[in-house]
PDB file of C-alpha atoms in Angstrom:
ATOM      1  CA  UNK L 282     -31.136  -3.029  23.337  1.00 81.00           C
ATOM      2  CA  UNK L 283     -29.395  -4.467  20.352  1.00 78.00           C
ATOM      3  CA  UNK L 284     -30.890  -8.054  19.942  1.00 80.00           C
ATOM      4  CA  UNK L 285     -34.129  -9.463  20.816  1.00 82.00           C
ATOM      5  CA  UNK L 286     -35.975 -12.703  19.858  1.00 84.00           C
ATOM      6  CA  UNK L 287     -38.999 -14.289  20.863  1.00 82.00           C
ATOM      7  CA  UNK L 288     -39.553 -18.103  21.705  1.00 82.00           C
ATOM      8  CA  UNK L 289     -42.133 -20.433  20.129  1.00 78.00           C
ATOM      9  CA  UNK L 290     -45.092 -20.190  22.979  1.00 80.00           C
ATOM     10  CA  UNK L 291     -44.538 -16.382  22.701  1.00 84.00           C
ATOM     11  CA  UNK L 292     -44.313 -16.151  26.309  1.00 87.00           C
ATOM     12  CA  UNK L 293     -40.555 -15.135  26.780  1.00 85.00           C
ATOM     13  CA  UNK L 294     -38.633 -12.443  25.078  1.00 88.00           C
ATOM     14  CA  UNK L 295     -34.998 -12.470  25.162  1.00 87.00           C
ATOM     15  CA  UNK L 296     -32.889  -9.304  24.977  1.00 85.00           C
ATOM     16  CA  UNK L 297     -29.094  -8.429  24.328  1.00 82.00           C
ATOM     17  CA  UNK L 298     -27.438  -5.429  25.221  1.00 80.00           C
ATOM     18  CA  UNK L 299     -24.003  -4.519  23.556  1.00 73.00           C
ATOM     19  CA  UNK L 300     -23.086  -1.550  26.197  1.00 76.00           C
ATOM     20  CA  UNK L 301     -23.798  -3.653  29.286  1.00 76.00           C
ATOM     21  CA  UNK L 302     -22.969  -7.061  28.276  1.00 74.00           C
ATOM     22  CA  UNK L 303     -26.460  -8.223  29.331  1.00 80.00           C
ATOM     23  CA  UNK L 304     -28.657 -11.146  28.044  1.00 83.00           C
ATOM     24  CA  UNK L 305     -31.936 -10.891  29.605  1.00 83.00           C
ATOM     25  CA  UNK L 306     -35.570 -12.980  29.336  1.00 86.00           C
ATOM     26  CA  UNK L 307     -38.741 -11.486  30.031  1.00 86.00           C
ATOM     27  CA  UNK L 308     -41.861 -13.299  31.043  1.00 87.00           C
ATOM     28  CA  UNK L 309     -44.347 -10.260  29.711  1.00 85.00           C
ATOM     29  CA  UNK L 310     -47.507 -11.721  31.191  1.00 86.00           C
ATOM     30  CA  UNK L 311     -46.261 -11.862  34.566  1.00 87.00           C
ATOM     31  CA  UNK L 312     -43.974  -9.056  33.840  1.00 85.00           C
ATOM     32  CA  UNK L 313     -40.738 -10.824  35.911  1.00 84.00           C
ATOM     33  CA  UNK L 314     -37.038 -11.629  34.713  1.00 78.00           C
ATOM     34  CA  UNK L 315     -37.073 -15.676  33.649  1.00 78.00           C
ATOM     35  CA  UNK L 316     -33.322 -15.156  33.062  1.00 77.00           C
ATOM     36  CA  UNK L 317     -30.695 -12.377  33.658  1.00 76.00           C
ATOM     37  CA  UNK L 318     -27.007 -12.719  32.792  1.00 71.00           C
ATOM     38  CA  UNK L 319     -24.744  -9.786  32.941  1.00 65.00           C
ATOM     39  CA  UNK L 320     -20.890  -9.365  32.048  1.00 54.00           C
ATOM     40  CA  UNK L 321     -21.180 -12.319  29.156  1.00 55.00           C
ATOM     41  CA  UNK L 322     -19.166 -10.143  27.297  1.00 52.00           C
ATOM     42  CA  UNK L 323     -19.306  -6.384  28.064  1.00 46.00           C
ATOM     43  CA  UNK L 324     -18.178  -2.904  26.498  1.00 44.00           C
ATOM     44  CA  UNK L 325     -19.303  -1.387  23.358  1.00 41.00           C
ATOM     45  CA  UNK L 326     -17.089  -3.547  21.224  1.00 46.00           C
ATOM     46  CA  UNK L 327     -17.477  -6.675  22.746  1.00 57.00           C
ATOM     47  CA  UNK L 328     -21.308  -6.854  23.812  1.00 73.00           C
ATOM     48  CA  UNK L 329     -24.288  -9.155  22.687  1.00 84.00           C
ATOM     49  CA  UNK L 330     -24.731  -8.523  19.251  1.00 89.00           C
ATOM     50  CA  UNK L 331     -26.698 -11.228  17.910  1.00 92.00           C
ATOM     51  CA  UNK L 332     -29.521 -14.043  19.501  1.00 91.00           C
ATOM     52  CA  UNK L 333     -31.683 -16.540  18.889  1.00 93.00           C
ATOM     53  CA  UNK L 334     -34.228 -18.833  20.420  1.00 91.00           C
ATOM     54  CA  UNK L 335     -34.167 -23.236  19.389  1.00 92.00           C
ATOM     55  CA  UNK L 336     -37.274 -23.818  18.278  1.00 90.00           C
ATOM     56  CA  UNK L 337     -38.437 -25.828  21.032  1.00 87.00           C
ATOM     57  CA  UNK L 338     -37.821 -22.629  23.023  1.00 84.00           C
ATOM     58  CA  UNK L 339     -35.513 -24.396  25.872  1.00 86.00           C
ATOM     59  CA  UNK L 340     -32.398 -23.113  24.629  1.00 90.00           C
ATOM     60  CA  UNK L 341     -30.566 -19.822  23.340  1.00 91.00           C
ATOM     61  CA  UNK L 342     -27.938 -18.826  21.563  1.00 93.00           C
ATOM     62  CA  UNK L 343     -26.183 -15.592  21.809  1.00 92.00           C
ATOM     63  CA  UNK L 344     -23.638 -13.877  19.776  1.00 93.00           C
ATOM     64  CA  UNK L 345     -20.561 -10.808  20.569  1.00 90.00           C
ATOM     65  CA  UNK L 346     -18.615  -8.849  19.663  1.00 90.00           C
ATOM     66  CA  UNK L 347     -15.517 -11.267  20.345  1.00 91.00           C
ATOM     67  CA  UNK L 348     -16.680 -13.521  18.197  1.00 95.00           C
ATOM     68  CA  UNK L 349     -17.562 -15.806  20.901  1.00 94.00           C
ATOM     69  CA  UNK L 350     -21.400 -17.834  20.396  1.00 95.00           C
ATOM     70  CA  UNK L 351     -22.429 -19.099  23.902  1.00 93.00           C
ATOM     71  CA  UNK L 352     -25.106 -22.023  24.053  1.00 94.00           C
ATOM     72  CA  UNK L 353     -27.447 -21.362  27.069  1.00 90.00           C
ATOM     73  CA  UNK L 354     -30.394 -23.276  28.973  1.00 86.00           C
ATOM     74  CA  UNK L 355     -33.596 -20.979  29.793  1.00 70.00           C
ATOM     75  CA  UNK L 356     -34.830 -23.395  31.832  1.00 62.00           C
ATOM     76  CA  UNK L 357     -31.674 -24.282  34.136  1.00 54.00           C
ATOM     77  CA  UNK L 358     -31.033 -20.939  35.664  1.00 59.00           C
ATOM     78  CA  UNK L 359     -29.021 -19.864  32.415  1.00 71.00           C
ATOM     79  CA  UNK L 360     -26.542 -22.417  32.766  1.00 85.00           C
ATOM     80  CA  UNK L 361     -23.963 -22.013  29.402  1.00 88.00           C
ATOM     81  CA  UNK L 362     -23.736 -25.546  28.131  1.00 92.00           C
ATOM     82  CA  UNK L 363     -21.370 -24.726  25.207  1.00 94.00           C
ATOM     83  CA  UNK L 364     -19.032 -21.733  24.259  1.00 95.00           C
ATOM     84  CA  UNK L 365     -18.170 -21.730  20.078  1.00 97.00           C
ATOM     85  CA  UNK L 366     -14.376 -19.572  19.202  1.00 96.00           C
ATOM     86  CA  UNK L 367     -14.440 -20.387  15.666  1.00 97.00           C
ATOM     87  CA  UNK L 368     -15.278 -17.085  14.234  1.00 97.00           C
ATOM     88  CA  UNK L 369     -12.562 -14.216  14.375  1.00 96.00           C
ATOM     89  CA  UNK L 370     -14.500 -11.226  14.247  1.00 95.00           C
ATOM     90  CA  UNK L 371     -17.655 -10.032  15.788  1.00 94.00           C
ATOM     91  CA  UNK L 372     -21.110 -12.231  15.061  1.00 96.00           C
ATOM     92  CA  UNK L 373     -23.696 -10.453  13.294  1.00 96.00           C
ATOM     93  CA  UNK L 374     -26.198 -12.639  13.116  1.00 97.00           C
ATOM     94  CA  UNK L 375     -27.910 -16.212  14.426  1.00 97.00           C
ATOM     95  CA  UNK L 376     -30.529 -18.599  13.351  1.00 97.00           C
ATOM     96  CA  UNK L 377     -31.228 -21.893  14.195  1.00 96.00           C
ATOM     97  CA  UNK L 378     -32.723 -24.378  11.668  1.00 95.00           C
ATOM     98  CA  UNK L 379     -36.401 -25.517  12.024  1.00 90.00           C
ATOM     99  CA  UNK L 380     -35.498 -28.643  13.316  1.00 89.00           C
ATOM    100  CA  UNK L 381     -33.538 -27.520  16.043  1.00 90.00           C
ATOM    101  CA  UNK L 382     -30.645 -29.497  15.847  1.00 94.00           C
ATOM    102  CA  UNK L 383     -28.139 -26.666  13.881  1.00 97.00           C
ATOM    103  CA  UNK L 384     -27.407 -23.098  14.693  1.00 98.00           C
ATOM    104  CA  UNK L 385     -26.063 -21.003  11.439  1.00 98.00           C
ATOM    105  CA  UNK L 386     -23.990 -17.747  12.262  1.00 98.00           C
ATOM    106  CA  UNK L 387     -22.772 -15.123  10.600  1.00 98.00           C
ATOM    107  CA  UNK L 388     -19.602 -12.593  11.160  1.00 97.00           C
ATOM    108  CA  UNK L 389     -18.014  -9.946   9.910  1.00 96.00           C
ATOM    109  CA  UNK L 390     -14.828 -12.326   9.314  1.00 97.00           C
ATOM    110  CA  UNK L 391     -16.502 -12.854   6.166  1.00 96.00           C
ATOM    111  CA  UNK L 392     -17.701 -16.699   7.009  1.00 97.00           C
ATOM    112  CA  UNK L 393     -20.785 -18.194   7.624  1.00 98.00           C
ATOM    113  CA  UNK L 394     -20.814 -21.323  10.303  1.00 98.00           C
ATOM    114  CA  UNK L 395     -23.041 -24.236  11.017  1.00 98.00           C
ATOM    115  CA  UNK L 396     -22.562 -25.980  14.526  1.00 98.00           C
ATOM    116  CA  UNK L 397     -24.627 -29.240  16.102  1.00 97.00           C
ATOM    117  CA  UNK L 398     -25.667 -27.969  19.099  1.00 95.00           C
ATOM    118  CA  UNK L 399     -26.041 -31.540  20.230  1.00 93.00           C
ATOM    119  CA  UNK L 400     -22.530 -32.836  19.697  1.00 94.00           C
ATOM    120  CA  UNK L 401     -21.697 -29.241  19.970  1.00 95.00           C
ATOM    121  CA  UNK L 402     -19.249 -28.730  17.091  1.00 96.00           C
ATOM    122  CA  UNK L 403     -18.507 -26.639  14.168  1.00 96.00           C
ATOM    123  CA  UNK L 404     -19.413 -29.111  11.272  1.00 96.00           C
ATOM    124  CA  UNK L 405     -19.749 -26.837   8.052  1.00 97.00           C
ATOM    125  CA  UNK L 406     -17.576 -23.375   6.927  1.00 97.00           C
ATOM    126  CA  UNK L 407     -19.184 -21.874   4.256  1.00 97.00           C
ATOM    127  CA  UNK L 408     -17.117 -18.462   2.352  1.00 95.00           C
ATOM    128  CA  UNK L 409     -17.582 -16.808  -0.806  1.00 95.00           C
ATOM    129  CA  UNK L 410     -15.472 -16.506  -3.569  1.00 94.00           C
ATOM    130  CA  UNK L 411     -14.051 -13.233  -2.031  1.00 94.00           C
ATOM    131  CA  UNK L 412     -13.644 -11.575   0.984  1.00 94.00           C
ATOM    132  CA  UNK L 413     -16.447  -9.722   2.419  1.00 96.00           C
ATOM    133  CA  UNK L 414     -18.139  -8.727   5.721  1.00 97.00           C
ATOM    134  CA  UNK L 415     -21.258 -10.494   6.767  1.00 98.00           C
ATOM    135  CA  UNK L 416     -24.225  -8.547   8.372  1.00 97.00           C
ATOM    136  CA  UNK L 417     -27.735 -10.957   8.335  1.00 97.00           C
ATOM    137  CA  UNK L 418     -28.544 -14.401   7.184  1.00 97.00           C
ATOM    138  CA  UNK L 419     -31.578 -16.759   6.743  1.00 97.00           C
ATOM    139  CA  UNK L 420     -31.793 -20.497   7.192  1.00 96.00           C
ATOM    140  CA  UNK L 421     -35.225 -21.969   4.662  1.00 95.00           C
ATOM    141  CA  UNK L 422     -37.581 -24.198   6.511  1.00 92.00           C
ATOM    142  CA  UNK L 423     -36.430 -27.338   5.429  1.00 92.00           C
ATOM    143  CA  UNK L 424     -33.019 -26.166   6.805  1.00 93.00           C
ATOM    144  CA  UNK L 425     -31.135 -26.582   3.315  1.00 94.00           C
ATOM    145  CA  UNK L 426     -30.316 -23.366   2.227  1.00 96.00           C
ATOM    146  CA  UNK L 427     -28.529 -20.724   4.123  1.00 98.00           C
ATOM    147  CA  UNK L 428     -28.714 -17.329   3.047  1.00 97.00           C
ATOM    148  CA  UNK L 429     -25.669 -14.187   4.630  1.00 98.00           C
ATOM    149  CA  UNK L 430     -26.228 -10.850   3.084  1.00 98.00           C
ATOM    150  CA  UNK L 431     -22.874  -8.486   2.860  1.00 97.00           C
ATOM    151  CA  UNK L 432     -22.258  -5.174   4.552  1.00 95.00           C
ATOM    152  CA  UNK L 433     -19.756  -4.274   1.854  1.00 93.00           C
ATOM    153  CA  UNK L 434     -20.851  -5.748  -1.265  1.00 95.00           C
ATOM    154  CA  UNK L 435     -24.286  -5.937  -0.892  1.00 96.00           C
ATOM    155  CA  UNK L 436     -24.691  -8.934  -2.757  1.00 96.00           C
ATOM    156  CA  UNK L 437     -26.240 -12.222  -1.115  1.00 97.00           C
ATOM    157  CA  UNK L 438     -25.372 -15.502  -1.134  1.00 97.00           C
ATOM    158  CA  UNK L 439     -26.862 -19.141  -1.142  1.00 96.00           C
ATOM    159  CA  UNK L 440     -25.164 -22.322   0.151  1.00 97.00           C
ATOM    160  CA  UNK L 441     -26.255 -25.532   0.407  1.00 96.00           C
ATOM    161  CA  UNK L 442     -25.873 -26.985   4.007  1.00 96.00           C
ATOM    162  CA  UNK L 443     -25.410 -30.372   3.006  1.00 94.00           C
ATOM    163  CA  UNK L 444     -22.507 -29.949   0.937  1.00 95.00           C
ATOM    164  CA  UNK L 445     -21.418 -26.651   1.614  1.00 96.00           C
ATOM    165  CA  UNK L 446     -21.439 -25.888  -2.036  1.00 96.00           C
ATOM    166  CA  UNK L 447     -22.138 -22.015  -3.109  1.00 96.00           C
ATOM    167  CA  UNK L 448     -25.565 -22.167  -5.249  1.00 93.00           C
ATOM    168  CA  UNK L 449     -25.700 -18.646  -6.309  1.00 92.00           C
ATOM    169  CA  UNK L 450     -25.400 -15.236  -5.255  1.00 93.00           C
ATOM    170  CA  UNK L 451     -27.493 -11.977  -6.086  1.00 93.00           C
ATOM    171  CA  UNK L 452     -27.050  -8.492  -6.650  1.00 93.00           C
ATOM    172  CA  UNK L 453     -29.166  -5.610  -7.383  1.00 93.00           C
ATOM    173  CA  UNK L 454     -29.132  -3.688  -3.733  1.00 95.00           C
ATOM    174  CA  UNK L 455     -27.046  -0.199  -3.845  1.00 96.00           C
ATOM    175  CA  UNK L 456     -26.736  -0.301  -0.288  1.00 96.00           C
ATOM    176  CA  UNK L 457     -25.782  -2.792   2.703  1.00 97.00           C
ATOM    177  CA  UNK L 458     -28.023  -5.683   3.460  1.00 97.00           C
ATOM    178  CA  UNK L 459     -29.692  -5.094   6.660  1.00 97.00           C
ATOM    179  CA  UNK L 460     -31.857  -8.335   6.976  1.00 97.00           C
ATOM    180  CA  UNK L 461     -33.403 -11.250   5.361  1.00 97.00           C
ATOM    181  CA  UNK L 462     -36.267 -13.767   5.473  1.00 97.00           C
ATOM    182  CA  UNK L 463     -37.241 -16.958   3.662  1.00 96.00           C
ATOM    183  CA  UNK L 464     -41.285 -17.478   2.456  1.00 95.00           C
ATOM    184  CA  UNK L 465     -41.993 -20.082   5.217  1.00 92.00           C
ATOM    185  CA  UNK L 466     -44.740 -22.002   3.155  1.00 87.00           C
ATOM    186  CA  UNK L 467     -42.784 -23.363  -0.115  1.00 80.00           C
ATOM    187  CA  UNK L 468     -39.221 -21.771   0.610  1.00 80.00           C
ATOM    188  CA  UNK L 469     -38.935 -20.403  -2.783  1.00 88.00           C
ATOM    189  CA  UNK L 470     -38.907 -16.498  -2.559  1.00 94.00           C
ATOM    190  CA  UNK L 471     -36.212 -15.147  -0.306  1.00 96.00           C
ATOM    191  CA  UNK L 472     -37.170 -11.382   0.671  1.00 96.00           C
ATOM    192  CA  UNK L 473     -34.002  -9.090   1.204  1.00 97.00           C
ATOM    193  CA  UNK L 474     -33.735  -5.659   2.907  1.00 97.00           C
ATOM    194  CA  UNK L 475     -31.146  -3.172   2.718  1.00 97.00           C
ATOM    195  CA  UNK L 476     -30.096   0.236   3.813  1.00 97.00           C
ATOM    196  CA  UNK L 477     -30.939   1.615   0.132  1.00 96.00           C
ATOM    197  CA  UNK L 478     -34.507   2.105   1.497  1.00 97.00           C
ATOM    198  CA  UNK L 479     -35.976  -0.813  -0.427  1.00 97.00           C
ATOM    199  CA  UNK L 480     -36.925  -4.856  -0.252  1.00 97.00           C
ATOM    200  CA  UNK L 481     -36.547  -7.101  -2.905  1.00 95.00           C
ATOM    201  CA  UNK L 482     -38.351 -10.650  -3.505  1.00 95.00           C
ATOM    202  CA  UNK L 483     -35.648 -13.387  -5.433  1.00 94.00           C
ATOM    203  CA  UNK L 484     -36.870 -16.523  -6.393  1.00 92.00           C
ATOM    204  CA  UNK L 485     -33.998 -18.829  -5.573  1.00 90.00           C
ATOM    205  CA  UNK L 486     -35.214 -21.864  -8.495  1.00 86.00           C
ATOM    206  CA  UNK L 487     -35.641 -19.515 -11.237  1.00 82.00           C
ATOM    207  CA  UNK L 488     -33.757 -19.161 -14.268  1.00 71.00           C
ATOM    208  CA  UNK L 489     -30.505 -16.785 -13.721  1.00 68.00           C
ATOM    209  CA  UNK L 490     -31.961 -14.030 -15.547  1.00 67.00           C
ATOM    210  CA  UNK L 491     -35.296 -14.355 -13.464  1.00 62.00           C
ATOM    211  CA  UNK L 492     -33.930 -13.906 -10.002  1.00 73.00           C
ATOM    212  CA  UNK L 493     -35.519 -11.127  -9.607  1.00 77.00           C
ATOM    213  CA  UNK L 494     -39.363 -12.150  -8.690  1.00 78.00           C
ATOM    214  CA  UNK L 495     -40.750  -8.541  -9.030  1.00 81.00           C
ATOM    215  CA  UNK L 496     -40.111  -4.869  -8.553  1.00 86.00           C
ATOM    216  CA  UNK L 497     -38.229  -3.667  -5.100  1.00 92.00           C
ATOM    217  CA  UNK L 498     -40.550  -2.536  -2.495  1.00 94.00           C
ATOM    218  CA  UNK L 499     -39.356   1.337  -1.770  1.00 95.00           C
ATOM    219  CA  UNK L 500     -39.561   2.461   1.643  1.00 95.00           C
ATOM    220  CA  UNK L 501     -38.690   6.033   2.853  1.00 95.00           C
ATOM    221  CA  UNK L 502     -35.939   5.027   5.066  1.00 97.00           C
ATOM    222  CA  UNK L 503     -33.563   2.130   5.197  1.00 97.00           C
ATOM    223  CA  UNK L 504     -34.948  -1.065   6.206  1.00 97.00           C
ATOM    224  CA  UNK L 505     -34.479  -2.494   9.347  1.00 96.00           C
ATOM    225  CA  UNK L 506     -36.166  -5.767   9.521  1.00 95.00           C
ATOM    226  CA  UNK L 507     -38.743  -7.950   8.090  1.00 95.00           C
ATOM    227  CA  UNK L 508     -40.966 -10.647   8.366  1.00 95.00           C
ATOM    228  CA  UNK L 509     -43.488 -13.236   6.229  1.00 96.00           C
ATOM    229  CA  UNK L 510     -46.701 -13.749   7.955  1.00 95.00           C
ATOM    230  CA  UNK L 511     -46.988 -17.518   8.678  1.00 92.00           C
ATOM    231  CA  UNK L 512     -49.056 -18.573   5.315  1.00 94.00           C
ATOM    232  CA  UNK L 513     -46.278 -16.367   2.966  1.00 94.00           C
ATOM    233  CA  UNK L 514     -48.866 -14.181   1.588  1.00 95.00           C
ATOM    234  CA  UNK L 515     -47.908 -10.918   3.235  1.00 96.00           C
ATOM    235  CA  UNK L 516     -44.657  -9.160   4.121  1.00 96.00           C
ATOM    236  CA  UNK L 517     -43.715  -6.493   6.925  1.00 97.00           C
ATOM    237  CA  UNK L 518     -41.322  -4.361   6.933  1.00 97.00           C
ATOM    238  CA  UNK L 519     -39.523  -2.137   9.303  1.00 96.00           C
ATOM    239  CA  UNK L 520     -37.562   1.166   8.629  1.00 97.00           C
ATOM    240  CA  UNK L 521     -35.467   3.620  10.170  1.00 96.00           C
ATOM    241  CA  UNK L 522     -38.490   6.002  10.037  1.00 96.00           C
ATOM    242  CA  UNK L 523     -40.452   4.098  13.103  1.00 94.00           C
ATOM    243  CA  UNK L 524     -42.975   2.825  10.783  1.00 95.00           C
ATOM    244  CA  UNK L 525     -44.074  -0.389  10.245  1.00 96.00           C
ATOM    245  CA  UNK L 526     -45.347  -1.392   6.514  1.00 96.00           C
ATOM    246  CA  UNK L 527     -47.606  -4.615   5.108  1.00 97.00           C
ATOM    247  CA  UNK L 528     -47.138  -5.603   1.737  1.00 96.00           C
ATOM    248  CA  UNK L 529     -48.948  -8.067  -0.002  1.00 94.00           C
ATOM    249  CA  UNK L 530     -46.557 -10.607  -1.472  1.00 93.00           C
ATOM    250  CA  UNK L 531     -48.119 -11.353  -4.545  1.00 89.00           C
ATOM    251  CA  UNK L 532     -49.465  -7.729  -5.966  1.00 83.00           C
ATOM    252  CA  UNK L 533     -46.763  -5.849  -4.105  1.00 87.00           C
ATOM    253  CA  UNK L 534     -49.633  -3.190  -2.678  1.00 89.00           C
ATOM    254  CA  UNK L 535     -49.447  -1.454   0.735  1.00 91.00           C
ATOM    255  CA  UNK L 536     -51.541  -3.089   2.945  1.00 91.00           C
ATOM    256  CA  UNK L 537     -51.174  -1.175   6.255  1.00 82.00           C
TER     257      UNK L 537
END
């Protein structure tokens, strides 16, 4: 398994599998296949690599290695409404904005791409000012500002949707960025983890020599994924290790 995501009611899980080509979505309480699609896109180069469930949880998007995003309907026997060729290179990441209306990807051509998945078109390219290799991204709750960390760089940077207009970019990781996450309460802090074993916090309004909201959270592996609980107030992380870590936001203490 490669890609999972779960939808809003917290019912279904969806699943991607690279090696088999596989998108599948499990109902776990009555432990039976809601939707199975095999051969989207199969072989270890050309798999799932990235998904994501629409907010209102009747529709997701999938990512491969091709490049190819494919628009599907849970709810119609996984009928694909809409195939997206834009992107050269393998996707490495999805996310849809709150609202439901946009879904943001991110590839390893180096580009970032918004599409309106009801007109279903590619309405916004958004590239940095030199070439890199995309691995995660982050769309803010108001659905604003889009956040791609690099694979080669690791830097990250911040566009404005609405304009397409780079805001800023960060540095400070030694290794790849592995995954990121907005605060989902006021948007501000943007929490970044990378393979150099740690997590940083970046306040996005601050002054350019205040970017940096506090010092890195070190893990003892490198970070996988991570999460804000709902209110913002705590942070957990993932790591290569198996384990599963709680900060608290605000003091920066292990909490579990």
């Amino acid at each position: 398994i490669d890609t999972c995501d779960l939808d809003v009611s917290g019912e279904w899980l969806a699943f991607g599998s690279v090696k088999t080509g596989q998108l599948l979505v499990w109902e776990w309480a009555s432990e039976s296949y809601i939707l199975k699609q095999t051969g989207v896109t199969s072989g270890s180069a050309l798999g799932l690599t990235a998904s994501a469930y629409a907010p209102d949880g009747q529709m997701i998007a999938t990512g491969a290695g091709d490049g190819k995003i494919r628009l599907w309907l849970g709810d119609r026997g996984g009928e694909c409404i809409a195939v997206f060729t834009e992107h050269v290179a393998p996707i490495t990441a999805l996310a849809f904005t709150k609202q439901g209306h946009v879904l943001v990807s991110a590839s390893q051509d180096g580009s970032v791409r918004a599409f309106d998945v009801i007109r279903f078109r590619s309405f916004r390219q958004l590239v940095p000012p030199q070439p890199v290799q995309f691995s995660c991204l982050a769309v803010d709750a108001s659905g604003e500002v889009v956040a791609a960390g690099t694979l080669d760089t690791n830097e990250i940077f911040l566009w404005s949707l609405k304009t397409g207009q780079l805001i800023e970019s960060f540095s400070g990781h030694m290794g790849p960025i592995s995954t990121l996450a907005f605060e989902p309460t006021r948007g501000r802090l943007l929490a970044s983890g990378s393979w150099d074993k740690s997590v940083r916090l970046w306040d996005i309004y601050a002054a350019p020599d205040a970017k940096s909201y506090c010092d890195p959270f070190d893990h003892d592996s490198s970070v996988l994924s991570l999460s804000f609980r709902p209110d913002g107030v705590e942070l957990s992380v993932s790591v290569l290790s198996g384990k599963i870590m709680t900060w608290s936001v605000e003091g920066g203490l292990v909490l579990s």
